[in-house]
Amino acid sequence: MIVIEDRQSLDSWVEQSRMWGGKVGFIPTMGALHEGHLALVREAKKTCTQTIVSIFVNPTQFGPEEDFSQYPRTFEKDRALLEEIACDAVFLPSPEVIYPPGGQTYVAVEPLASQLCGASRPGHFQGVATVVTILLNLVRPHAAYFGVKDYQQLTLIKQMVRDLAMAVEVVGVPIVREEDGLALSSRNRYLTAKERQQATALYKALLAAQSLFKNGELKAIKLEKAARKILYESGIEQIDYVEVRHRKTLACQLSVEDPVMLIAAKVGKTRLIDNMVLST
Ligand code: PAF
């Protein structure tokens, strides 16, 4: 596996990979890789001739009070994992490679970026949309792979790619869960043993809402109330949101149709998110 750190080497790799009809699959990450990321690489490898992962802890998507400096940086372990599954290349840029001095341009996907996670993390999705645009412009992949776990991020990137007529296929890859249902996340490593146990309530809350929906409950407020109850009962008190939205647009709805439930809550000091399409 080749490690690429600068724009020029990346350009040569991309040129070569696209030659003779080659198909490039791209997985943008912030490192601290786990099975969820590896599932994205495996998905890419099914149809792409070359697969490249980027590892860049993007400063512009962290708020001033967030965990940018503490975010896990585990490159040697990440590299070994990627080598094991025969990933072709890893792009490991410095902040200056991504954001050369003098930049003035940002990508804002509004109003989607200001809702749900965007409401409590102002600027987060502008940082995500901007860095993903830069990365896509540098890597020029045929397909880019994102986890369904970050449902709002995936929806926003699909919207951005459509709005800006970007020539890339956006592929959503299903959530990978632990045996007890906890969605894999690089932030799970912050949880204490007690919090790790509590964190399973997010999945249980989603399952409860799904079961209610399947039994005919269509009122968003009732579905949300049932999920909140399970979170509170497990001792999770800092709930950011529990919302049922339209699966494709994330529009609010009183009486739900094709719904997804999204949850964000703090377990101890760790903010976790999860979601479930209720009709599946
Ligand atoms: O999902 C992530 O890890 C990040 O938001 C992304 C897409 C790599 C952009 O920094």
mmCIF file with all atom_site columns, N, CA and C in Angstrom, residues 109 132 136 144 146 155-170:
data_model
loop_
_atom_site.group_PDB
_atom_site.id
_atom_site.type_symbol
_atom_site.label_atom_id
_atom_site.label_alt_id
_atom_site.label_comp_id
_atom_site.label_asym_id
_atom_site.label_entity_id
_atom_site.label_seq_id
_atom_site.pdbx_PDB_ins_code
_atom_site.Cartn_x
_atom_site.Cartn_y
_atom_site.Cartn_z
_atom_site.occupancy
_atom_site.B_iso_or_equiv
_atom_site.pdbx_formal_charge
_atom_site.auth_seq_id
_atom_site.auth_comp_id
_atom_site.auth_asym_id
_atom_site.auth_atom_id
_atom_site.pdbx_PDB_model_num
ATOM 1  N N  . VAL A 1 109 ? -24.284 23.954 2.965   1.00 0.00 ? 109 VAL A N  1
ATOM 2  C CA . VAL A 1 109 ? -25.460 23.225 2.470   1.00 0.00 ? 109 VAL A CA 1
ATOM 3  C C  . VAL A 1 109 ? -26.600 23.566 3.426   1.00 0.00 ? 109 VAL A C  1
ATOM 4  N N  . VAL A 1 132 ? -14.782 17.721 2.353   1.00 0.00 ? 132 VAL A N  1
ATOM 5  C CA . VAL A 1 132 ? -15.138 16.629 1.434   1.00 0.00 ? 132 VAL A CA 1
ATOM 6  C C  . VAL A 1 132 ? -15.032 17.135 -0.013  1.00 0.00 ? 132 VAL A C  1
ATOM 7  N N  . LEU A 1 136 ? -12.575 15.461 -2.640  1.00 0.00 ? 136 LEU A N  1
ATOM 8  C CA . LEU A 1 136 ? -13.104 14.885 -3.885  1.00 0.00 ? 136 LEU A CA 1
ATOM 9  C C  . LEU A 1 136 ? -12.421 15.531 -5.097  1.00 0.00 ? 136 LEU A C  1
ATOM 10 N N  . ALA A 1 144 ? -17.470 7.526  -3.974  1.00 0.00 ? 144 ALA A N  1
ATOM 11 C CA . ALA A 1 144 ? -16.989 7.827  -2.612  1.00 0.00 ? 144 ALA A CA 1
ATOM 12 C C  . ALA A 1 144 ? -17.934 7.145  -1.634  1.00 0.00 ? 144 ALA A C  1
ATOM 13 N N  . PHE A 1 146 ? -19.429 6.440  2.261   1.00 0.00 ? 146 PHE A N  1
ATOM 14 C CA . PHE A 1 146 ? -19.664 7.049  3.574   1.00 0.00 ? 146 PHE A CA 1
ATOM 15 C C  . PHE A 1 146 ? -20.552 6.116  4.395   1.00 0.00 ? 146 PHE A C  1
ATOM 16 N N  . THR A 1 155 ? -26.609 12.385 4.004   1.00 0.00 ? 155 THR A N  1
ATOM 17 C CA . THR A 1 155 ? -27.693 13.086 3.294   1.00 0.00 ? 155 THR A CA 1
ATOM 18 C C  . THR A 1 155 ? -27.181 14.412 2.733   1.00 0.00 ? 155 THR A C  1
ATOM 19 N N  . LEU A 1 156 ? -26.413 15.109 3.561   1.00 0.00 ? 156 LEU A N  1
ATOM 20 C CA . LEU A 1 156 ? -25.880 16.417 3.167   1.00 0.00 ? 156 LEU A CA 1
ATOM 21 C C  . LEU A 1 156 ? -24.879 16.289 2.002   1.00 0.00 ? 156 LEU A C  1
ATOM 22 N N  . ILE A 1 157 ? -24.061 15.256 2.043   1.00 0.00 ? 157 ILE A N  1
ATOM 23 C CA . ILE A 1 157 ? -23.079 15.082 0.960   1.00 0.00 ? 157 ILE A CA 1
ATOM 24 C C  . ILE A 1 157 ? -23.788 14.714 -0.343  1.00 0.00 ? 157 ILE A C  1
ATOM 25 N N  . LYS A 1 158 ? -24.822 13.885 -0.235  1.00 0.00 ? 158 LYS A N  1
ATOM 26 C CA . LYS A 1 158 ? -25.588 13.552 -1.448  1.00 0.00 ? 158 LYS A CA 1
ATOM 27 C C  . LYS A 1 158 ? -26.209 14.823 -2.032  1.00 0.00 ? 158 LYS A C  1
ATOM 28 N N  . GLN A 1 159 ? -26.763 15.664 -1.159  1.00 0.00 ? 159 GLN A N  1
ATOM 29 C CA . GLN A 1 159 ? -27.384 16.916 -1.589  1.00 0.00 ? 159 GLN A CA 1
ATOM 30 C C  . GLN A 1 159 ? -26.343 17.818 -2.273  1.00 0.00 ? 159 GLN A C  1
ATOM 31 N N  . MET A 1 160 ? -25.185 17.935 -1.653  1.00 0.00 ? 160 MET A N  1
ATOM 32 C CA . MET A 1 160 ? -24.122 18.798 -2.174  1.00 0.00 ? 160 MET A CA 1
ATOM 33 C C  . MET A 1 160 ? -23.639 18.313 -3.547  1.00 0.00 ? 160 MET A C  1
ATOM 34 N N  . VAL A 1 161 ? -23.460 17.015 -3.666  1.00 0.00 ? 161 VAL A N  1
ATOM 35 C CA . VAL A 1 161 ? -22.983 16.446 -4.930  1.00 0.00 ? 161 VAL A CA 1
ATOM 36 C C  . VAL A 1 161 ? -24.004 16.695 -6.040  1.00 0.00 ? 161 VAL A C  1
ATOM 37 N N  . ARG A 1 162 ? -25.285 16.593 -5.661  1.00 0.00 ? 162 ARG A N  1
ATOM 38 C CA . ARG A 1 162 ? -26.348 16.871 -6.649  1.00 0.00 ? 162 ARG A CA 1
ATOM 39 C C  . ARG A 1 162 ? -26.355 18.361 -7.001  1.00 0.00 ? 162 ARG A C  1
ATOM 40 N N  . ASP A 1 163 ? -26.351 19.229 -5.987  1.00 0.00 ? 163 ASP A N  1
ATOM 41 C CA . ASP A 1 163 ? -26.451 20.679 -6.212  1.00 0.00 ? 163 ASP A CA 1
ATOM 42 C C  . ASP A 1 163 ? -25.281 21.219 -7.023  1.00 0.00 ? 163 ASP A C  1
ATOM 43 N N  . LEU A 1 164 ? -24.095 20.696 -6.756  1.00 0.00 ? 164 LEU A N  1
ATOM 44 C CA . LEU A 1 164 ? -22.897 21.237 -7.417  1.00 0.00 ? 164 LEU A CA 1
ATOM 45 C C  . LEU A 1 164 ? -22.489 20.409 -8.641  1.00 0.00 ? 164 LEU A C  1
ATOM 46 N N  . ALA A 1 165 ? -23.353 19.482 -9.038  1.00 0.00 ? 165 ALA A N  1
ATOM 47 C CA . ALA A 1 165 ? -23.101 18.638 -10.217 1.00 0.00 ? 165 ALA A CA 1
ATOM 48 C C  . ALA A 1 165 ? -21.706 18.014 -10.169 1.00 0.00 ? 165 ALA A C  1
ATOM 49 N N  . MET A 1 166 ? -21.379 17.462 -9.014  1.00 0.00 ? 166 MET A N  1
ATOM 50 C CA . MET A 1 166 ? -20.052 16.857 -8.870  1.00 0.00 ? 166 MET A CA 1
ATOM 51 C C  . MET A 1 166 ? -20.085 15.452 -9.478  1.00 0.00 ? 166 MET A C  1
ATOM 52 N N  . ALA A 1 167 ? -19.024 15.116 -10.199 1.00 0.00 ? 167 ALA A N  1
ATOM 53 C CA . ALA A 1 167 ? -19.023 13.856 -10.960 1.00 0.00 ? 167 ALA A CA 1
ATOM 54 C C  . ALA A 1 167 ? -18.532 12.703 -10.104 1.00 0.00 ? 167 ALA A C  1
ATOM 55 N N  . VAL A 1 168 ? -19.324 12.335 -9.094  1.00 0.00 ? 168 VAL A N  1
ATOM 56 C CA . VAL A 1 168 ? -18.937 11.222 -8.237  1.00 0.00 ? 168 VAL A CA 1
ATOM 57 C C  . VAL A 1 168 ? -20.209 10.519 -7.762  1.00 0.00 ? 168 VAL A C  1
ATOM 58 N N  . GLU A 1 169 ? -20.118 9.213  -7.653  1.00 0.00 ? 169 GLU A N  1
ATOM 59 C CA . GLU A 1 169 ? -21.248 8.462  -7.094  1.00 0.00 ? 169 GLU A CA 1
ATOM 60 C C  . GLU A 1 169 ? -21.045 8.385  -5.580  1.00 0.00 ? 169 GLU A C  1
ATOM 61 N N  . VAL A 1 170 ? -22.078 8.750  -4.821  1.00 0.00 ? 170 VAL A N  1
ATOM 62 C CA . VAL A 1 170 ? -21.971 8.679  -3.351  1.00 0.00 ? 170 VAL A CA 1
ATOM 63 C C  . VAL A 1 170 ? -22.650 7.387  -2.890  1.00 0.00 ? 170 VAL A C  1
#
